[in-house]
Amino acid sequence: MAPTLYMSEISPSCRAVMMTARILGLTLKVKKIDLCKNEQLAPNFVKINPQHTIPTLIDNGFVIWDSHAIISFLIGKYGNDDELYSKDIMERALIDQRLHFESSVINNFTRTILNPMLYENVKIDIEDHKESIYKTYALMEKFLRCFPWIAGKKLTIADLSLIPAITSLNVVLPISKQDYPNLSNWIERAENLPCYVENQNGLNQLRDLLQKRSCCCPC
Ligand SMILES: N[C@@H](CCC(=O)N[C@@H](CS)C(=O)NCC(=O)O)C(=O)O
């Protein structure tokens, strides 16, 4: 039976799971959760995930949430090889470091900037956050100094986790090619991946919703 994914395309974390599933050729049974309507707080969903976050996956009765945990689980269960999540101890440690970087640093921007703008209609002045976001772009610029992908020569789940998050931040604070050439080239490489379609749709929805918000349209 296909695993069930509770998700919304607008959420970067959900798009990371969708991209991973696409690469694996895995069909997911998608159940949409509208965060604008607080559907994640519905008792039925809170029973499944008391933390009430999406993405949440149910695979044959096994429940797991947090995109980073979900994508490594999917690779372990459905991947034919270790291409996207190397079993080599040092390579894996570097991938894990980048995943934790997404979880602790980048996701903090999603939580404190994007989500309040998108789901709570809170007006956020991006000027107040420019310095810390640019610092993070500069850090990623360094990660990408020697290799085309975020954890080395090959695409890994660290890229699949970071691509939706960074392309979403790019909507609110554009990444200049002149200032961040490595980061811009990495995004271009990502846009050429067949699995990128799973990011594009949600990214368009996010852009539309933010535009609507800036026109003071209530949710
Ligand atoms: N670190 C988590 C973040 C999950 C998360 O915070 N998701 C947000 C949407 S982007 C959410 O479900 N918010 C609803 C809530 O917390 O009630 C992951 O990677 O899955």
XYZ file of N, CA and C and ligand atoms in Angstrom:
677
model
N 0.839 -1.203 0.000
C 0.000 0.000 0.000
C 0.877 1.257 0.000
N 0.475 2.270 -0.775
C 1.280 3.501 -0.846
C 1.289 4.210 0.503
N 2.458 4.725 0.929
C 2.486 5.501 2.174
C 1.626 6.756 2.033
N 1.044 7.191 3.161
C 0.219 8.406 3.163
C 1.068 9.574 3.630
N 0.991 10.684 2.887
C 1.712 11.889 3.303
C 0.718 13.010 3.572
N 0.719 13.502 4.797
C -0.056 14.700 5.134
C 0.823 15.890 4.788
N 0.314 16.772 3.970
C 1.192 17.820 3.449
C 0.447 19.010 2.882
N 1.235 20.048 2.602
C 0.767 21.188 1.813
C 1.934 21.566 0.924
N 1.656 21.822 -0.359
C 2.759 22.156 -1.288
C 3.461 23.443 -0.889
N 2.746 24.310 -0.165
C 3.353 25.600 0.196
C 4.522 25.397 1.167
N 4.440 24.378 1.971
C 5.484 24.138 2.978
C 6.761 23.598 2.333
N 7.899 24.285 2.541
C 9.162 23.807 1.966
C 9.510 22.398 2.452
N 9.235 22.108 3.717
C 9.576 20.780 4.256
C 8.790 19.683 3.528
N 7.529 19.982 3.191
C 6.717 18.990 2.466
C 7.266 18.792 1.048
N 7.707 19.910 0.451
C 8.254 19.789 -0.920
C 9.525 18.937 -0.941
N 10.302 18.975 0.153
C 11.517 18.136 0.217
C 11.132 16.654 0.148
N 10.033 16.320 0.835
C 9.578 14.919 0.823
C 9.053 14.548 -0.569
N 8.304 15.474 -1.191
C 7.743 15.196 -2.519
C 8.864 14.994 -3.550
N 9.912 15.818 -3.449
C 11.041 15.667 -4.385
C 11.732 14.316 -4.184
N 11.890 13.929 -2.928
C 12.537 12.637 -2.633
C 11.704 11.484 -3.198
N 10.391 11.554 -2.959
C 9.508 10.490 -3.464
C 9.583 10.431 -4.987
N 9.631 11.596 -5.623
C 9.692 11.655 -7.097
C 10.969 10.962 -7.603
N 12.104 11.243 -6.949
C 13.368 10.619 -7.370
C 13.305 9.110 -7.181
N 12.649 8.686 -6.098
C 12.570 7.249 -5.818
C 11.525 6.551 -6.696
N 10.714 7.344 -7.382
C 9.639 6.766 -8.191
C 8.545 6.207 -7.292
N 8.425 6.771 -6.090
C 7.476 6.262 -5.103
C 6.172 7.043 -5.166
N 5.073 6.329 -5.266
C 3.769 6.992 -5.246
C 3.316 7.162 -3.805
N 2.902 8.375 -3.476
C 2.408 8.630 -2.125
C 0.925 8.942 -2.192
N 0.197 8.523 -1.175
C -1.202 8.931 -1.078
C -1.189 10.264 -0.329
N -1.516 11.339 -1.056
C -1.380 12.676 -0.475
C -2.661 13.124 0.208
N -2.535 13.576 1.454
C -3.684 14.176 2.144
C -3.306 15.611 2.466
N -4.014 16.542 1.839
C -3.650 17.951 2.006
C -4.152 18.514 3.332
N -3.292 19.300 3.943
C -3.615 19.989 5.197
C -3.479 21.478 4.912
N -4.561 22.232 5.117
C -4.520 23.675 4.862
C -4.176 24.394 6.171
N -2.945 24.906 6.220
C -2.491 25.565 7.457
C -3.196 26.908 7.662
N -3.689 27.517 6.568
C -4.440 28.782 6.709
C -5.738 28.542 7.475
N -6.221 27.298 7.369
C -7.475 26.965 8.070
C -7.195 26.195 9.360
N -5.920 26.152 9.756
C -5.526 25.438 10.981
C -5.946 23.965 10.976
N -5.985 23.369 9.782
C -6.427 21.963 9.708
C -5.486 21.018 10.457
N -4.246 21.480 10.684
C -3.285 20.627 11.421
C -3.686 20.446 12.881
N -4.615 21.310 13.344
C -5.043 21.209 14.747
C -6.288 20.334 14.915
N -6.772 19.787 13.817
C -7.952 18.908 13.901
C -7.614 17.704 14.781
N -8.526 17.328 15.692
C -8.228 16.228 16.626
C -7.711 14.962 15.938
N -8.262 14.636 14.763
C -7.819 13.418 14.070
C -6.350 13.484 13.692
N -5.900 14.699 13.306
C -4.502 14.829 12.907
C -3.590 14.878 14.135
N -4.038 15.586 15.179
C -3.223 15.682 16.406
C -3.049 14.300 17.050
N -4.038 13.432 16.833
C -3.936 12.063 17.338
C -2.785 11.328 16.631
N -2.617 11.645 15.347
C -1.542 11.007 14.568
C -0.195 11.632 14.937
N -0.158 12.971 14.969
C 1.081 13.692 15.255
C 0.787 14.775 16.305
N 1.098 14.475 17.576
C 0.786 15.444 18.647
C 1.510 16.773 18.465
N 2.568 16.767 17.649
C 3.302 18.031 17.396
C 2.605 18.849 16.299
N 1.598 18.239 15.663
C 0.777 18.802 14.584
C 1.568 19.577 13.513
N 2.638 18.932 13.041
C 3.408 19.547 11.949
C 3.269 18.697 10.693
N 3.350 19.374 9.570
C 3.476 18.681 8.286
C 4.873 18.988 7.756
N 5.464 18.041 7.036
C 4.947 16.751 6.597
C 4.895 15.711 7.717
N 3.890 14.830 7.591
C 3.783 13.641 8.438
C 3.482 12.463 7.512
N 4.212 11.367 7.723
C 4.069 10.195 6.856
C 3.547 9.011 7.664
N 2.650 8.259 7.038
C 2.255 6.971 7.644
C 2.554 5.885 6.613
N 3.417 4.967 7.005
C 3.782 3.883 6.094
C 3.474 2.559 6.777
N 2.420 1.927 6.306
C 2.056 0.624 6.850
C 1.900 0.671 8.383
N 1.279 1.723 8.868
C 1.039 1.865 10.301
C 2.157 2.599 11.046
N 3.304 2.723 10.410
C 4.426 3.419 11.056
C 4.287 4.917 10.801
N 4.262 5.704 11.885
C 4.078 7.155 11.746
C 5.405 7.859 11.988
N 5.762 8.764 11.072
C 6.997 9.535 11.251
C 6.771 10.955 10.745
N 7.271 11.931 11.483
C 7.194 13.314 11.018
C 8.559 13.948 11.117
N 8.666 15.119 10.615
C 9.887 15.911 10.394
C 10.476 15.467 9.053
N 10.570 16.441 8.138
C 10.992 16.123 6.766
C 12.342 15.408 6.716
N 13.255 15.800 7.607
C 14.604 15.201 7.556
C 14.535 13.721 7.909
N 13.723 13.414 8.940
C 13.554 12.010 9.333
C 12.817 11.251 8.230
N 11.830 11.913 7.622
C 11.032 11.225 6.589
C 11.892 10.907 5.364
N 12.688 11.886 4.922
C 13.422 11.610 3.666
C 14.503 10.538 3.879
N 15.141 10.531 5.040
C 16.132 9.458 5.238
C 15.431 8.105 5.403
N 14.247 8.110 6.005
C 13.474 6.858 6.124
C 13.098 6.330 4.726
N 12.625 7.243 3.867
C 12.196 6.807 2.521
C 13.369 6.235 1.725
N 14.529 6.884 1.858
C 15.712 6.378 1.151
C 16.068 4.990 1.674
N 16.065 4.843 3.007
C 16.411 3.554 3.606
C 15.437 2.460 3.200
N 14.157 2.811 3.125
C 13.158 1.777 2.840
C 12.968 1.528 1.342
N 12.996 2.607 0.561
C 12.620 2.444 -0.854
C 13.771 2.671 -1.844
N 14.927 3.137 -1.355
C 16.043 3.388 -2.263
C 16.714 2.082 -2.674
N 17.178 2.031 -3.930
C 17.849 0.816 -4.389
C 19.334 0.841 -4.073
N 19.836 2.033 -3.767
C 21.271 2.154 -3.478
C 21.464 3.302 -2.484
N 22.725 3.617 -2.189
C 22.956 4.683 -1.206
C 23.390 5.985 -1.874
N 23.050 6.127 -3.183
C 23.418 7.312 -3.961
C 23.065 8.631 -3.262
N 21.832 8.718 -2.758
C 21.368 9.997 -2.213
C 21.700 10.181 -0.734
N 22.095 9.071 -0.085
C 22.414 9.151 1.347
C 23.489 8.097 1.615
N 24.718 8.508 1.338
C 25.857 7.583 1.378
C 25.958 6.854 2.716
N 26.430 5.599 2.635
C 26.645 4.837 3.872
C 28.081 5.025 4.363
N 28.915 5.671 3.543
C 30.271 5.990 3.975
C 30.179 6.937 5.187
N 30.888 6.599 6.257
C 30.687 7.321 7.526
C 30.939 8.824 7.384
N 32.013 9.192 6.700
C 32.312 10.631 6.610
C 31.370 11.363 5.648
N 31.085 10.693 4.531
C 30.141 11.333 3.578
C 28.775 11.531 4.246
N 28.342 10.515 4.984
C 27.033 10.609 5.638
C 27.047 11.697 6.712
N 28.171 11.813 7.428
C 28.263 12.836 8.484
C 28.110 14.234 7.880
N 28.697 14.426 6.698
C 28.596 15.740 6.056
C 27.148 16.007 5.597
N 26.506 14.976 5.056
C 25.098 15.118 4.645
C 24.245 15.455 5.874
N 24.504 14.731 6.967
C 23.738 14.979 8.200
C 23.975 16.396 8.712
N 25.214 16.873 8.623
C 25.497 18.243 9.086
C 24.662 19.240 8.298
N 24.593 19.046 6.985
C 23.799 19.972 6.152
C 22.303 19.856 6.480
N 21.850 18.614 6.759
C 20.431 18.439 7.123
C 20.128 19.165 8.433
N 21.050 19.051 9.393
C 20.844 19.755 10.668
C 20.949 21.267 10.471
N 21.747 21.685 9.523
C 21.854 23.117 9.200
C 20.491 23.609 8.696
N 19.860 22.818 7.851
C 18.522 23.206 7.365
C 17.558 23.272 8.547
N 17.636 22.239 9.374
C 16.690 22.117 10.477
C 16.851 23.230 11.517
N 18.088 23.583 11.818
C 18.308 24.553 12.907
C 18.420 25.988 12.407
N 19.087 26.198 11.286
C 19.321 27.578 10.829
C 18.258 28.035 9.826
N 18.130 27.313 8.730
C 17.217 27.773 7.671
C 15.761 27.656 8.124
N 15.451 26.534 8.779
C 14.058 26.351 9.198
C 13.606 27.406 10.201
N 14.576 27.979 10.886
C 14.265 29.073 11.808
C 13.668 30.268 11.042
N 14.193 30.515 9.847
C 13.634 31.601 9.012
C 12.218 31.235 8.543
N 12.056 29.953 8.206
C 10.721 29.516 7.770
C 9.715 29.729 8.899
N 10.134 29.331 10.109
C 9.236 29.439 11.274
C 8.934 30.886 11.648
N 9.982 31.733 11.619
C 9.788 33.080 12.168
C 9.418 34.130 11.116
N 9.691 33.834 9.845
C 9.382 34.835 8.809
C 8.273 34.348 7.875
N 8.558 33.236 7.182
C 7.601 32.788 6.152
C 6.260 32.349 6.740
N 6.302 31.472 7.745
C 5.039 30.933 8.256
C 4.104 32.002 8.834
N 4.626 32.943 9.659
C 3.707 33.996 10.136
C 3.124 34.827 8.989
N 3.958 35.098 7.944
C 3.443 35.866 6.796
C 2.356 35.084 6.070
N 2.619 33.787 5.889
C 1.726 32.968 5.068
C 0.442 32.587 5.792
N 0.591 32.135 7.037
C -0.557 31.511 7.689
C -1.237 32.382 8.732
N -0.510 33.396 9.226
C -1.120 34.230 10.267
C -1.351 35.647 9.781
N -1.000 35.874 8.513
C -1.180 37.195 7.907
C -0.470 38.297 8.707
N 0.645 37.934 9.302
C 1.433 38.892 10.091
C 2.333 39.671 9.131
N 2.395 40.973 9.322
C 3.271 41.782 8.467
C 4.683 41.706 9.039
N 5.609 41.219 8.228
C 6.998 41.110 8.679
C 7.826 42.043 7.806
N 8.643 42.860 8.446
C 9.516 43.731 7.663
C 10.802 42.969 7.380
N 10.969 42.599 6.124
C 12.115 41.764 5.751
C 13.445 42.487 5.999
N 13.371 43.815 6.018
C 14.570 44.626 6.329
C 15.177 44.197 7.674
N 14.302 43.851 8.632
C 14.780 43.477 9.970
C 15.560 42.154 9.959
N 15.370 41.386 8.906
C 15.978 40.051 8.869
C 17.054 39.924 7.791
N 17.214 41.012 7.035
C 18.125 40.971 5.887
C 19.528 40.500 6.271
N 20.045 41.076 7.341
C 21.431 40.798 7.703
C 21.628 39.306 8.000
N 20.723 38.748 8.804
C 20.915 37.336 9.164
C 20.667 36.418 7.962
N 19.734 36.788 7.078
C 19.517 35.925 5.899
C 20.727 36.029 4.958
N 21.220 37.228 4.747
C 22.398 37.371 3.872
C 23.604 36.619 4.442
N 23.733 36.616 5.772
C 24.827 35.862 6.418
C 24.704 34.379 6.076
N 23.459 33.920 6.072
C 23.220 32.501 5.784
C 23.495 32.196 4.305
N 23.090 33.110 3.411
C 23.414 32.920 1.985
C 24.941 32.849 1.815
N 25.646 33.713 2.562
C 27.113 33.761 2.431
C 27.744 32.457 2.923
N 27.129 31.890 3.953
C 27.606 30.617 4.491
C 27.420 29.510 3.452
N 26.266 29.502 2.825
C 26.000 28.478 1.815
C 26.916 28.663 0.608
N 27.214 29.912 0.309
C 28.144 30.221 -0.771
C 29.484 29.500 -0.506
N 29.887 29.496 0.776
C 31.138 28.820 1.159
C 30.996 27.302 1.083
N 29.844 26.780 1.526
C 29.629 25.320 1.438
C 29.792 24.853 -0.018
N 29.420 25.743 -0.941
C 29.380 25.351 -2.363
C 30.657 25.764 -3.116
N 31.663 26.161 -2.359
C 32.879 26.682 -2.999
C 33.575 25.623 -3.860
N 33.668 24.390 -3.349
C 34.480 23.375 -4.049
C 33.659 22.371 -4.848
N 32.397 22.230 -4.510
C 31.602 21.160 -5.149
C 30.266 21.680 -5.660
N 29.704 21.004 -6.666
C 28.445 21.495 -7.232
C 27.236 21.307 -6.327
N 27.287 20.285 -5.456
C 26.121 20.028 -4.592
C 26.502 20.337 -3.156
N 25.508 20.455 -2.317
C 25.715 21.036 -0.983
C 26.566 20.143 -0.072
N 26.610 18.833 -0.354
C 27.454 17.968 0.484
C 28.499 17.235 -0.358
N 28.847 17.805 -1.483
C 29.914 17.175 -2.287
C 29.632 17.120 -3.773
N 30.224 16.090 -4.402
C 30.148 16.002 -5.868
C 28.793 15.542 -6.363
N 28.065 14.831 -5.467
C 26.792 14.240 -5.922
C 25.596 14.876 -5.219
N 24.475 14.834 -5.910
C 23.210 15.254 -5.302
C 22.909 14.313 -4.132
N 22.493 14.877 -3.002
C 22.131 14.038 -1.851
C 20.821 14.553 -1.250
N 20.366 13.870 -0.203
C 19.135 14.332 0.442
C 19.332 15.688 1.129
N 20.587 16.081 1.346
C 20.821 17.417 1.914
C 20.386 18.485 0.912
N 20.653 18.239 -0.383
C 20.176 19.178 -1.407
C 18.653 19.173 -1.449
N 18.065 17.972 -1.369
C 16.598 17.880 -1.480
C 15.917 18.586 -0.309
N 16.608 18.639 0.820
C 16.068 19.342 1.978
C 16.251 20.861 1.846
N 17.406 21.247 1.371
C 17.717 22.689 1.330
C 17.125 23.424 0.127
N 16.941 22.725 -0.998
C 16.448 23.411 -2.214
C 15.089 24.088 -1.971
N 14.093 23.355 -1.447
C 12.797 24.032 -1.228
C 12.906 25.184 -0.236
N 13.727 25.014 0.800
C 13.844 26.052 1.827
C 14.505 27.314 1.258
N 15.591 27.134 0.530
C 16.323 28.308 0.010
C 15.548 28.977 -1.123
N 14.917 28.184 -1.985
C 14.157 28.814 -3.078
C 12.945 29.568 -2.503
N 12.449 29.145 -1.351
C 11.347 29.869 -0.718
C 11.851 31.185 -0.119
N 13.007 31.125 0.533
C 13.590 32.374 1.073
C 13.922 33.351 -0.057
N 14.336 32.773 -1.185
C 14.672 33.576 -2.375
C 13.477 34.428 -2.837
N 12.269 33.945 -2.528
C 11.066 34.704 -2.903
C 10.973 35.989 -2.071
N 11.332 35.898 -0.790
C 11.202 37.099 0.054
C 12.465 37.958 0.056
N 13.613 37.327 -0.158
C 14.861 38.098 -0.229
C 15.724 37.513 -1.350
N 15.570 38.059 -2.571
C 16.220 37.463 -3.745
C 17.743 37.313 -3.610
N 18.213 36.195 -4.138
C 19.645 35.872 -4.103
C 20.293 36.450 -5.355
N 21.185 37.400 -5.165
C 21.803 38.000 -6.355
C 22.939 37.120 -6.871
N 22.927 36.920 -8.194
C 23.923 36.058 -8.821
C 25.319 36.662 -8.666
N 25.335 37.967 -8.645
C 26.615 38.663 -8.531
C 27.235 38.447 -7.135
N 26.411 38.527 -6.113
C 26.920 38.381 -4.744
C 27.089 36.918 -4.327
N 26.227 36.079 -4.848
C 26.247 34.670 -4.428
C 26.250 33.764 -5.662
N 27.355 33.761 -6.434
C 27.363 32.987 -7.689
C 27.235 31.474 -7.474
N 27.904 30.945 -6.435
C 27.831 29.481 -6.210
C 26.409 29.064 -5.844
N 25.807 29.872 -4.987
C 24.443 29.572 -4.544
C 23.460 29.688 -5.718
N 23.646 30.714 -6.541
C 22.753 30.888 -7.699
C 22.918 29.729 -8.684
N 24.181 29.302 -8.902
C 24.397 28.179 -9.833
C 23.813 26.881 -9.282
N 23.901 26.730 -7.973
C 23.318 25.519 -7.328
C 21.803 25.503 -7.552
N 21.170 26.668 -7.402
C 19.713 26.730 -7.627
C 19.414 26.390 -9.094
N 20.214 26.931 -9.998
C 19.977 26.636 -11.431
C 20.126 25.141 -11.712
N 21.159 24.519 -11.094
C 21.342 23.070 -11.283
C 20.113 22.325 -10.759
N 19.622 22.783 -9.606
C 18.454 22.135 -9.008
C 17.232 22.270 -9.921
N 17.082 23.464 -10.502
C 15.906 23.705 -11.361
C 15.892 22.765 -12.574
N 17.065 22.236 -12.924
C 17.138 21.328 -14.071
C 16.920 19.860 -13.706
N 16.757 19.582 -12.430
C 16.504 18.189 -12.023
C 15.051 17.841 -12.359
N 14.791 16.629 -12.860
C 13.398 16.259 -13.150
C 12.493 16.359 -11.915
N 13.043 16.079 -10.722
C 12.204 16.113 -9.507
C 11.857 17.536 -9.089
N 12.444 18.546 -9.737
C 12.207 19.944 -9.326
C 10.740 20.342 -9.517
N 10.024 19.656 -10.398
C 8.597 19.987 -10.594
C 7.841 19.950 -9.253
N 8.297 19.069 -8.365
C 7.635 18.944 -7.067
C 7.879 20.183 -6.200
N 8.921 20.937 -6.522
C 9.173 22.178 -5.786
C 8.468 23.355 -6.449
N 8.465 23.346 -7.777
C 7.985 24.530 -8.514
C 6.535 24.882 -8.215
N 5.702 23.867 -8.201
C 4.274 24.100 -7.984
C 4.018 24.800 -6.640
N 4.614 24.274 -5.581
C 4.424 24.851 -4.253
C 5.045 26.230 -4.126
N 6.175 26.396 -4.812
C 6.849 27.694 -4.795
C 5.957 28.763 -5.442
N 5.290 28.387 -6.529
C 4.357 29.320 -7.181
C 3.202 29.660 -6.242
N 2.702 28.637 -5.553
C 1.595 28.872 -4.607
C 2.036 29.798 -3.481
N 3.280 29.580 -3.000
C 3.813 30.423 -1.922
C 3.928 31.876 -2.396
N 4.437 32.047 -3.615
C 4.593 33.408 -4.169
C 3.219 34.090 -4.289
N 2.239 33.345 -4.802
C 0.887 33.904 -4.972
C 0.283 34.301 -3.627
N 0.457 33.430 -2.629
C -0.132 33.713 -1.321
C 0.536 34.932 -0.690
N 1.857 35.045 -0.840
C 2.554 36.209 -0.274
C 2.095 37.496 -0.952
N 1.858 37.390 -2.273
C 1.385 38.566 -3.011
C 0.012 38.994 -2.505
N -0.835 37.978 -2.321
C -2.180 38.210 -1.804
C -2.105 38.874 -0.433
N -1.189 38.380 0.407
C -1.009 38.925 1.753
C -0.629 40.405 1.693
N 0.267 40.740 0.763
C 0.719 42.131 0.715
C -0.393 43.041 0.198
N -1.465 42.426 -0.358
C -2.644 43.212 -0.763
C -3.684 43.209 0.350
N -3.254 42.799 1.574
C -4.123 42.789 2.762
C -5.345 41.904 2.594
N -5.212 40.818 1.885
C -6.342 39.914 1.690
C -6.440 38.962 2.890
N -7.512 38.980 3.638
C -7.585 38.073 4.788
C -7.666 36.615 4.342
N -7.156 35.727 5.152
C -7.116 34.302 4.796
C -8.508 33.690 4.831
N 11.476 20.722 11.047
C 10.165 20.329 10.609
C 9.316 21.544 10.400
C 7.859 21.198 10.250
C 6.983 22.413 10.386
O 7.191 23.238 11.277
N 5.991 22.516 9.502
C 5.110 23.649 9.520
C 4.779 24.060 8.094
S 6.206 24.570 7.196
C 3.834 23.246 10.242
O 3.364 22.151 10.110
N 3.261 24.153 11.018
C 2.001 23.947 11.680
C 2.097 23.875 13.167
O 3.217 23.862 13.723
O 1.027 23.857 13.803
C 10.267 19.517 9.314
O 11.305 19.600 8.664
O 9.338 18.769 8.992
